[in-house]
Short mmCIF file of C-alpha atoms in Angstrom, two decimals:
data_model
loop_
_atom_site.label_atom_id
_atom_site.label_comp_id
_atom_site.label_asym_id
_atom_site.label_seq_id
_atom_site.Cartn_x
_atom_site.Cartn_y
_atom_site.Cartn_z
CA MET A 20 -34.54 34.59 -13.93
CA ASP A 21 -37.14 33.67 -16.44
CA THR A 22 -39.41 35.82 -15.25
CA MET A 23 -37.50 38.34 -14.77
CA VAL A 24 -36.22 38.01 -18.35
CA HIS A 25 -39.79 38.04 -19.78
CA LYS A 26 -40.43 41.26 -18.48
CA VAL A 27 -37.77 43.47 -19.54
CA CYS A 28 -38.92 44.22 -22.87
CA PRO A 29 -36.06 44.62 -26.07
CA LEU A 30 -34.74 47.35 -26.98
CA SER A 31 -34.16 47.77 -30.69
CA TRP A 32 -37.92 45.64 -30.92
CA LEU A 33 -39.58 48.97 -29.09
CA LEU A 34 -37.63 50.81 -31.17
CA GLN A 35 -37.82 49.71 -34.52
CA HIS A 36 -41.76 48.31 -33.74
CA LEU A 37 -43.06 51.24 -31.15
CA HIS A 38 -44.62 54.08 -33.94
CA GLN A 39 -46.04 51.27 -36.02
CA LEU A 40 -49.22 49.65 -32.82
CA PRO A 41 -52.06 51.64 -32.67
CA LYS A 42 -51.19 54.79 -29.52
CA ARG A 43 -53.74 53.29 -26.77
CA LYS A 44 -53.16 49.53 -26.95
CA CYS A 45 -49.46 50.37 -27.42
CA LEU A 46 -49.86 52.14 -24.27
CA LYS A 47 -51.35 49.55 -22.05
CA ARG A 48 -49.53 47.06 -23.18
CA LEU A 49 -46.54 49.54 -21.77
CA SER A 50 -48.03 49.52 -18.77
CA GLN A 51 -49.27 45.84 -18.64
CA GLY A 52 -45.82 44.13 -19.64
CA CYS A 53 -44.38 42.79 -23.21
CA ALA A 54 -46.93 42.31 -25.67
CA GLY A 55 -48.72 38.46 -25.79
CA VAL A 56 -47.20 37.52 -22.63
CA ASN A 57 -49.46 36.03 -20.17
CA TYR A 58 -47.24 36.35 -15.41
CA ARG A 59 -49.89 33.92 -14.57
CA GLU A 60 -50.20 30.69 -17.12
CA THR A 61 -47.09 30.97 -19.54
CA VAL A 62 -44.32 32.37 -18.23
CA GLY A 63 -40.82 30.60 -19.73
CA PRO A 64 -39.30 30.03 -22.71
CA ASP A 65 -42.82 28.96 -25.28
CA SER A 66 -44.54 32.32 -24.56
CA GLN A 67 -45.11 34.45 -27.63
CA LEU A 68 -43.68 37.60 -27.20
CA LEU A 69 -45.62 39.14 -30.32
CA ASN A 70 -49.31 39.48 -30.64
CA GLN A 71 -49.47 37.84 -34.01
CA SER A 72 -51.99 39.90 -35.81
CA PHE A 73 -48.93 42.52 -35.57
CA ILE A 74 -46.59 40.79 -37.62
CA GLY A 75 -46.87 41.31 -41.55
CA SER A 76 -44.87 40.82 -44.38
CA ASP A 77 -43.18 44.01 -43.61
CA PHE A 78 -42.65 43.34 -39.79
CA LEU A 79 -39.03 43.59 -39.43
CA LYS A 80 -38.09 45.72 -42.23
CA LEU A 81 -36.72 48.58 -40.91
CA GLN A 82 -38.87 51.82 -41.73
CA PRO A 83 -37.44 55.13 -43.10
CA LEU A 84 -36.99 57.88 -40.90
CA THR A 85 -39.76 59.61 -42.83
CA ASN A 86 -42.14 57.86 -41.56
CA LEU A 87 -41.09 57.96 -38.20
CA LYS A 88 -43.28 59.65 -35.78
CA TRP A 89 -40.78 61.82 -33.77
CA TYR A 90 -41.40 63.59 -30.13
CA ASP A 91 -39.26 66.03 -28.25
CA TYR A 92 -37.77 65.06 -23.99
CA CYS A 93 -41.36 65.12 -23.56
CA PHE A 94 -42.55 62.55 -25.30
CA SER A 95 -45.04 65.25 -26.38
CA GLU A 96 -44.97 64.60 -30.99
CA VAL A 97 -43.46 67.01 -33.33
CA VAL A 98 -43.59 67.48 -36.62
CA PRO A 99 -40.72 68.68 -38.28
CA GLY A 100 -41.18 70.24 -42.58
CA ARG A 101 -43.58 72.39 -41.99
CA ILE A 102 -42.54 75.00 -44.60
CA VAL A 103 -44.79 77.70 -45.45
CA ARG A 104 -44.41 78.63 -49.15
CA SER A 105 -47.59 80.17 -49.99
CA LEU A 106 -51.31 81.78 -49.07
CA ASN A 107 -52.92 78.43 -49.27
CA GLU A 108 -50.09 76.20 -47.50
CA LEU A 109 -50.36 79.49 -44.81
CA GLU A 110 -54.35 78.58 -44.49
CA ALA A 111 -54.19 74.72 -44.58
CA ILE A 112 -51.94 74.92 -41.78
CA LEU A 113 -52.79 77.22 -39.65
CA PRO A 114 -55.73 75.52 -37.47
CA SER A 115 -52.51 72.80 -36.53
CA VAL A 116 -50.34 75.94 -34.76
CA GLN A 117 -52.93 77.95 -33.50
CA ARG A 118 -54.31 77.57 -29.59
CA ASP A 119 -57.50 79.04 -27.54
CA LYS A 120 -57.99 80.56 -31.38
CA THR A 121 -54.47 82.41 -30.70
CA ILE A 122 -51.55 82.63 -32.98
CA VAL A 123 -48.39 83.71 -32.00
CA LEU A 124 -46.34 85.48 -34.93
CA VAL A 125 -43.61 85.80 -35.02
CA SER A 126 -40.78 87.87 -36.95
CA LEU A 127 -37.33 86.61 -37.47
CA PHE A 128 -35.61 88.66 -39.91
CA ASP A 129 -31.86 90.01 -39.06
CA ALA A 130 -32.45 87.84 -36.10
CA GLU A 131 -29.26 86.23 -34.16
CA LYS A 132 -28.75 82.34 -33.99
CA MET A 133 -27.91 82.21 -30.10
CA PHE A 134 -31.66 85.10 -29.23
CA ILE A 135 -33.72 82.81 -31.23
CA ARG A 136 -32.42 79.46 -28.89
CA ASN A 137 -32.78 81.88 -26.71
CA LEU A 138 -37.10 82.36 -27.07
CA LEU A 139 -37.29 78.77 -28.43
CA CYS A 140 -36.31 78.74 -23.96
CA HIS A 141 -38.59 80.18 -23.37
CA PHE A 142 -41.27 79.47 -25.77
CA GLU A 143 -40.82 75.58 -24.14
CA ASN A 144 -41.22 77.26 -20.50
CA LEU A 145 -43.88 78.69 -21.94
CA ASP A 146 -45.29 75.41 -22.73
CA THR A 147 -46.22 77.76 -26.59
CA GLN A 148 -46.98 75.77 -28.84
CA ASN A 149 -49.28 78.28 -31.24
CA HIS A 150 -46.23 80.51 -32.08
CA ILE A 151 -44.99 80.16 -35.91
CA PHE A 152 -42.13 82.34 -37.27
CA ILE A 153 -41.34 84.12 -40.37
CA GLY A 154 -38.69 84.86 -41.97
CA SER A 155 -36.11 84.54 -44.45
CA GLY A 156 -34.69 82.11 -45.67
CA SER A 157 -31.37 80.27 -43.89
CA GLU A 158 -30.10 77.59 -43.08
CA LEU A 159 -31.03 78.76 -39.85
CA PHE A 160 -34.88 79.26 -40.41
CA TYR A 161 -34.96 75.69 -41.85
CA ASP A 162 -32.76 74.51 -39.20
CA LEU A 163 -36.59 75.52 -37.19
CA ALA A 164 -38.92 73.99 -39.23
CA ARG A 165 -36.62 70.63 -38.02
CA ARG A 166 -36.26 71.24 -35.24
CA GLY A 167 -40.74 70.74 -35.35
CA HIS A 168 -41.46 74.94 -35.19
CA SER A 169 -43.64 75.86 -38.12
CA VAL A 170 -41.85 78.39 -40.32
CA ILE A 171 -42.83 80.97 -43.21
CA ASP A 172 -40.28 81.15 -45.55
CA ALA A 173 -40.17 84.59 -46.76
CA ASP A 174 -38.28 84.69 -50.39
CA MET A 175 -41.15 81.80 -51.22
CA PHE A 176 -44.36 83.98 -49.84
CA ILE A 177 -46.37 85.56 -51.92
CA LYS A 178 -45.19 85.40 -55.47
CA SER A 179 -46.02 88.43 -57.73
CA LYS A 180 -44.77 90.56 -60.24
CA ALA A 181 -44.31 93.22 -57.76
CA SER A 182 -41.29 93.08 -55.17
CA TYR A 183 -43.33 93.11 -51.74
CA THR A 184 -42.40 94.13 -48.25
CA ASP A 185 -41.37 92.31 -45.48
CA SER A 186 -44.31 94.43 -44.14
CA VAL A 187 -46.76 93.50 -46.32
CA LYS A 188 -45.98 90.21 -45.64
CA GLU A 189 -46.54 90.14 -42.68
CA ALA A 190 -49.93 91.72 -43.36
CA TYR A 191 -51.27 89.20 -45.27
CA VAL A 192 -49.94 86.38 -42.05
CA VAL A 193 -52.99 88.66 -39.55
CA GLU A 194 -55.24 88.98 -42.65
CA LYS A 195 -55.44 84.52 -43.05
CA CYS A 196 -55.48 84.47 -39.85
CA LEU A 197 -58.54 86.89 -39.39
CA GLU A 198 -59.84 84.60 -42.05
CA LEU A 199 -59.96 81.73 -40.12
CA ARG A 200 -61.46 83.60 -36.92
CA TYR A 201 -58.37 83.85 -35.44
CA SER A 202 -57.11 86.65 -33.07
CA THR A 203 -53.08 87.62 -33.33
CA TRP A 204 -49.81 88.69 -31.43
CA VAL A 205 -47.03 89.84 -33.61
CA PHE A 206 -43.38 90.30 -32.27
CA SER A 207 -40.87 91.37 -33.60
CA SER A 208 -37.41 89.59 -33.16
CA ASN A 209 -35.91 92.44 -30.29
CA VAL A 210 -39.11 90.77 -27.44
CA LEU A 211 -39.14 88.16 -25.29
CA LEU A 212 -42.32 87.43 -23.57
CA VAL A 213 -41.82 86.30 -20.45
CA ASP A 214 -45.69 86.03 -19.34
CA LYS A 215 -48.04 83.49 -21.63
CA GLY A 216 -50.82 84.49 -18.13
CA LEU A 217 -50.25 87.63 -17.25
CA LEU A 218 -50.28 89.40 -21.12
CA LEU A 219 -53.39 87.02 -21.31
CA ASP A 220 -55.18 88.51 -18.75
CA ARG A 221 -54.11 92.33 -19.03
CA ILE A 222 -55.46 91.95 -22.62
CA ARG A 223 -58.83 90.88 -21.58
CA SER A 224 -59.14 93.47 -18.95
CA GLU A 225 -59.50 95.90 -21.55
CA GLU A 226 -61.12 96.55 -24.65
CA TYR A 227 -59.59 97.35 -28.20
CA ASP A 228 -59.27 95.61 -31.39
CA PHE A 229 -55.58 96.74 -31.77
CA TYR A 230 -52.79 96.98 -29.29
CA ILE A 231 -49.84 98.78 -30.51
CA GLY A 232 -46.14 98.81 -29.39
CA GLU A 233 -44.39 101.16 -31.72
CA SER A 234 -41.01 101.48 -29.63
CA SER A 235 -41.24 97.60 -28.34
CA GLY A 236 -41.47 95.74 -31.85
CA VAL A 237 -45.58 94.40 -30.93
CA LEU A 238 -48.66 94.44 -32.54
CA ILE A 239 -51.95 92.41 -31.21
CA VAL A 240 -54.81 91.89 -33.00
CA GLN A 241 -57.82 91.01 -31.49
CA SER A 242 -60.19 88.47 -34.12
CA SER A 243 -63.48 89.66 -35.08
CA LEU A 244 -66.00 90.39 -37.96
CA ALA A 245 -65.24 93.96 -37.63
CA THR A 246 -61.93 93.50 -37.59
CA GLN A 247 -61.39 91.19 -40.18
CA LYS A 248 -62.92 93.05 -42.19
CA LEU A 249 -60.72 97.07 -40.92
CA TRP A 250 -57.86 94.96 -42.26
CA SER A 251 -58.70 93.30 -45.57
CA ASN A 252 -60.90 96.53 -46.91
CA GLU A 253 -58.99 99.17 -45.57
CA LEU A 254 -55.46 98.63 -43.61
CA MET A 255 -54.14 95.74 -46.50
CA PRO A 256 -54.97 98.02 -49.56
CA SER A 257 -52.79 101.14 -47.91
CA ILE A 258 -50.13 98.60 -46.39
CA VAL A 259 -49.01 97.07 -49.23
CA SER A 260 -48.91 100.71 -51.30
CA SER A 261 -47.55 102.18 -48.43
CA ALA A 262 -44.48 99.26 -47.96
CA THR A 263 -44.37 99.74 -51.97
CA LYS A 264 -43.63 103.15 -52.10
CA ASN A 265 -41.44 103.18 -49.50
CA PRO A 266 -39.49 100.63 -48.31
CA SER A 267 -37.24 99.95 -45.00
CA PRO A 268 -35.08 98.09 -44.04
CA GLN A 269 -36.25 98.03 -40.59
CA HIS A 270 -39.09 94.91 -41.10
CA GLY A 271 -41.12 93.98 -38.61
CA LEU A 272 -40.95 97.63 -36.74
CA ASP A 273 -42.36 98.93 -39.75
CA PHE A 274 -44.93 96.78 -40.58
CA ILE A 275 -46.59 97.78 -36.73
CA HIS A 276 -45.34 101.13 -37.37
CA LEU A 277 -47.37 101.46 -40.62
CA VAL A 278 -50.69 99.55 -39.10
CA LYS A 279 -50.71 102.14 -36.39
CA GLU A 280 -50.30 105.36 -38.33
CA LEU A 281 -53.12 104.18 -41.30
CA LEU A 282 -55.79 103.42 -37.62
CA GLU A 283 -55.03 106.70 -36.41
CA GLN A 284 -55.35 108.47 -39.81
CA LYS A 285 -58.92 106.16 -40.12
CA GLY A 286 -59.83 107.12 -36.81
CA LYS A 287 -59.57 103.42 -34.97
CA LYS A 288 -59.04 103.63 -31.00
CA VAL A 289 -55.97 101.93 -30.28
CA LYS A 290 -54.71 100.91 -26.62
CA THR A 291 -50.42 101.58 -26.53
CA VAL A 292 -48.72 98.47 -25.49
CA GLU A 293 -45.81 101.57 -23.73
CA THR A 294 -49.49 102.86 -21.72
CA MET A 295 -50.38 99.28 -20.23
CA SER A 296 -47.24 98.53 -17.82
CA ILE A 297 -47.14 95.78 -20.38
CA ALA A 298 -43.46 95.55 -21.47
CA GLU A 299 -40.28 97.22 -19.96
CA ASN A 300 -37.37 98.46 -22.18
CA ILE A 301 -33.68 96.71 -20.59
CA ASN A 302 -31.80 98.78 -21.83
CA VAL A 303 -33.91 101.81 -18.91
CA ARG A 304 -32.81 100.67 -15.95
CA SER A 305 -28.98 100.36 -13.90
CA VAL A 306 -28.39 96.43 -12.82
CA ASN A 307 -29.66 98.15 -9.36
CA GLN A 308 -33.00 98.54 -10.53
CA TRP A 309 -33.15 95.71 -12.66
CA LEU A 310 -32.34 93.96 -8.59
CA GLU A 311 -34.39 95.56 -6.39
CA ASP A 312 -37.36 95.67 -8.97
CA GLY A 313 -36.91 92.79 -10.99
CA LEU A 314 -40.00 92.79 -14.33
CA ASP A 315 -42.02 93.94 -11.74
CA GLY A 316 -45.25 92.04 -13.18
CA LYS A 317 -44.27 93.52 -17.19
CA PRO A 318 -45.22 90.24 -19.35
CA VAL A 319 -42.54 91.11 -22.09
CA VAL A 320 -39.57 92.33 -22.83
CA TYR A 321 -37.55 94.01 -25.07
CA TRP A 322 -34.88 96.61 -26.78
CA SER A 323 -33.04 98.44 -28.84
CA HIS A 324 -31.82 97.16 -32.70
CA GLU A 325 -29.28 99.89 -32.38
CA VAL A 326 -27.43 98.12 -28.81
CA ASP A 327 -24.98 95.74 -29.49
CA SER A 328 -25.68 91.62 -28.63
CA ASN A 329 -23.52 91.48 -25.47
CA THR A 330 -24.87 93.89 -23.86
CA ILE A 331 -28.48 92.38 -24.92
CA GLN A 332 -26.64 88.96 -23.49
CA THR A 333 -25.92 90.81 -20.43
CA LYS A 334 -28.56 92.28 -19.58
CA LEU A 335 -30.60 88.68 -19.94
CA VAL A 336 -28.22 87.04 -17.69
CA GLU A 337 -28.52 89.26 -14.71
CA LEU A 338 -32.32 88.91 -15.64
CA ASP A 339 -32.63 85.69 -15.34
CA LEU A 340 -33.87 85.14 -18.26
CA TRP A 341 -31.02 84.25 -20.46
CA LEU A 342 -31.45 80.12 -20.78
CA VAL A 343 -29.03 79.18 -22.48
CA ASP A 344 -25.74 77.59 -22.42
CA ASP A 345 -22.80 77.68 -23.86
CA ASP A 346 -23.55 75.35 -26.71
CA LEU A 347 -26.78 76.74 -27.38
CA SER A 348 -29.26 74.88 -25.88
CA CYS A 349 -31.18 75.35 -23.32
CA LYS A 350 -29.93 74.58 -19.50
CA ALA A 351 -33.01 73.25 -18.64
CA VAL A 352 -36.26 71.02 -20.08
CA ILE A 353 -39.53 71.59 -18.01
CA CYS A 354 -42.57 69.63 -19.13
CA GLN A 355 -45.32 70.73 -18.40
CA SER A 356 -47.11 68.43 -19.99
CA VAL A 357 -46.26 66.04 -17.39
CA ILE A 358 -46.50 68.38 -15.21
CA ALA A 359 -50.32 69.83 -15.40
CA HIS A 360 -50.69 65.67 -16.01
CA TYR A 361 -49.04 65.00 -12.37
CA ALA A 362 -51.07 68.72 -10.84
CA GLU A 363 -53.96 67.35 -12.57
CA ASN A 364 -53.61 63.97 -10.88
CA SER A 365 -53.36 65.37 -7.29
CA ASP A 366 -56.06 67.55 -7.65
CA LEU A 367 -58.25 63.93 -8.12
CA ASP A 368 -56.22 62.75 -5.82
CA GLY A 369 -57.42 65.00 -2.62
CA ALA A 370 -60.88 65.36 -3.98
CA VAL A 371 -61.33 62.25 -3.53
#
């Protein structure tokens, strides 16, 4: 009986003080039992449950929430409050966001809450951690930051006497990514990434610096010194000039249209996404065609902004791409890090 009591760590102590312990030592002790307990010799009421080196003047003091580390359901650390309001802040945050030298920039201007939540569930399933959102500062937008997602507040970003459009602000984000040698995938709010690996394979099989889907709302800019110079020295001045003279309410699509138009004017090689069998318009085919062919190997789906939300939701449900329930929470949480861990251990066991 005594052994069982001492092997169970007090939950309140664990919740209050787990974050104060060095990570490796904490994990090691959790795997062995309570810290300080010698199960061979000193089990009983006289055993020391705490390592004296961890007891300080503030040991029993509850720390403010801002000092605590936050974790998601998969025990991955979550960093809330990453809100970008300037180029300097953007430069500071991008290295922690990028994965494999790639940034996924998602434009959320005028996006509806239910589609944003559905997008987040897809990112969870794909283990997409290198995304950053740009949009107008709203309660919904700041809620993303509280949940641990990096966001760019377009209302505060790039302060200037000139009234910059959202397209210009997106262009500055791409420019900063290229300066840091990161490739950039730009998606409008009407785009859903469903297979990250397949999209990456399709891009690697081509030899283009720019992949543009004007109707699908996709722009992929490959990082290189030549691309960075072209963007900064030629495209940026033209984008600023064009967007200032001809502002458009179409946000992301307007930005992608501008880039495509300017590249064509300069005679640069551009690969059209719609000709690569990468993106599928879910408004085009009938339900029977979807049931017969599915996505047909398309890593990206998109829809027209003119189609009403209920129709889009119905299409996504039919394709099993609607991953949220009635309260807009993910129907399932897939812990990719845990899956990868078990897969790695299984491979090791098989090798032995």
